[in-house]
Amino acid sequence: MKKAIEILKKHNLLRIINDELDINLEIPHVAYVEVKKIDSKAILFTNVVDKKNGKKFLEPVLMNVFCNEEAVRLFIGDADKIGAEIESLLKMKPPVTFSEKLSTLGKLFSLKNTIPKKLKTKGECQEVIKLGSDAKLSDLPIITTWEQDGGPFITMGQVYTQSLNGELKNLGMYRLQVYSDNTLGMHWQIHKDSNHFFHEYKKAGKKMPVSIGIGGDPMYIWCGQAPLPIGIFELMLYGFVKNSPARLVKSITNDIYIPEDNDYVIEGFVDPSKLKVEGPFGDHTGYYTLEEEFPFMEVSAITRKKEPVFLATVVGKPPLEDKYMGYATERIFLPLLRTTAPSLIDYYMPENGVFHNLILAKIDTFYPGHASQMMHAFWGVGQMSFVKHAIFVDIDAPELTNHDEITKYILNRVNIDDILVSKGAIDHLDHTAPKFAVGGKLGIDCTQGEIAESGITILEDIELLEKMQNISKEVKALKQYYKDTKNPICVISVEKTRSQKYLFEELKSLFSHIKILVIVDEKANDLENPYMLIWRVTNNIDSNRDLYIDGNTLCLDATNKNSFDNFQRRWPDDVDCTKSVIDSLRERKIIDIDDEFIKKYQLY
């Protein structure tokens, strides 16, 4: 961490705040605001307190370490170059000439560095050792991010686990709720390797060892969230990218090996027969994930460096730090995706689609139905299987990250006959599906060329709104986007008093003016803010329930679901900043934002 801090300083990517700030809401709110800025920096908080418990911490807190694309390059490297190296290994052929043999030998020899090196000595992470009742989680500056959070959460913990027989190792990054000084929640989602290991220990009736690293090389964090195939230890990726093996030491009270340069290590055991209610937690979807039972760890030791730095992140509404980590993941794992989908040219997961909610993919189309085939391939590959909405474009499409041009391209090619609605596994955190972890999948094939003219008559917003309000007073506002394309988008906000399928039916007389209709709640939505509208819509729809089609008109109901929709689960709240905290930080000049910034990113 200290090396990381020096690198950030050298490249003018670090902001140091010496003002006294609280781990409860204040510090995470500052980091949340900072990472949304175009010129965002990492922040080192040097004067850290817990006012609630009257505690002052000696160690600083570092947040937003992956604050922008430059920071990602500094700590991970050139993502495109790394992806190309992976691709060259995947395409490696038996050498024929002497020079080819030397080249192949060099590549294979370098792979020795992927294997982590186990040291026989203690590590820097074990310079200070606290055991048993002396190992207190309250001694760490663990943040409470949001008002409705169930308590403090470790948000950048490296969770190290292993299979029952010890042959398989895993590094994952999960939120970890602090229940007490010696009890820590394990948010192991159903598709995670550590959850698979957990069930092995449960079946055997044995306690499961777990060690959690905090800090050290920032690369560990990125490896922990990398979508590697099941059974591959994430620290092998560290060795491949760094061309130097991760150096590990054995934990003090269990058999888990952890990086010797972690700033902290929390050790313990999980009793598979016991669960605790975990949450709520304001997550990266921008919504709270609700209370649910999960395993928990009983802490047996906490070790640390003599002068540690506590690393944390903040999640909520986009854009956030995961935007930059996600970009590196996209580039590096593109070659691996191509092994399953060889006609894939490129893909992009916009951060305001919170990654699993929306993917754009460019393919080299060879035959009718090729895009549909690719959709099924994506929905069957690792973490790609949790993607809810996929839009496929052809080889002639603009750059996927050119938002305006790719949107026009897509809207000129959306054909209702080329829409695929399916059902399958969705992200554990998804709140929209009627049934937990199973929901709608929507695929749109935009590879078949431009469609015919829209055949609709475009009206001015004010005229179309007036016509709608003559039909239903629940329509409160209207905004049309991309009226120059063949599928203009009409977004309306409503004061919801019933299922929106009834409104859709009532508006049929206006379908000669509408191709794509999107409905959102009046409350908490700004029709002039397309960035946050995309976040809302991709979060809020389940295609099996919220997609309506009549003739050539398509409707998406992105309102919050409730009893009107026969929705039986609890709908969570948006993740919002606490206004009084933001006001206080502005008054003290710790954050410098105006009302327009607050509105743009819907801070509250």
PDB file of C-alpha atoms in Angstrom, residues 379 419-423 440-443 543-544 547 549:
ATOM      1  CA  TRP A 379     -25.618 -16.953 -21.382  1.00  0.00           C
ATOM      2  CA  ILE A 419     -35.770  -9.919 -30.306  1.00  0.00           C
ATOM      3  CA  LEU A 420     -35.121 -13.006 -28.202  1.00  0.00           C
ATOM      4  CA  VAL A 421     -36.763 -13.315 -24.789  1.00  0.00           C
ATOM      5  CA  SER A 422     -35.505 -16.143 -22.618  1.00  0.00           C
ATOM      6  CA  LYS A 423     -35.168 -17.148 -18.978  1.00  0.00           C
ATOM      7  CA  GLY A 440     -35.777 -12.856 -17.819  1.00  0.00           C
ATOM      8  CA  LYS A 441     -33.093 -12.539 -20.490  1.00  0.00           C
ATOM      9  CA  LEU A 442     -33.442 -10.133 -23.387  1.00  0.00           C
ATOM     10  CA  GLY A 443     -31.357 -10.401 -26.534  1.00  0.00           C
ATOM     11  CA  SER A 543     -38.094  -9.103 -19.784  1.00  0.00           C
ATOM     12  CA  ASN A 544     -40.528 -11.938 -18.997  1.00  0.00           C
ATOM     13  CA  LEU A 547     -41.741  -6.145 -21.996  1.00  0.00           C
ATOM     14  CA  ILE A 549     -45.157  -5.569 -27.759  1.00  0.00           C
TER      15      ILE A 549
END
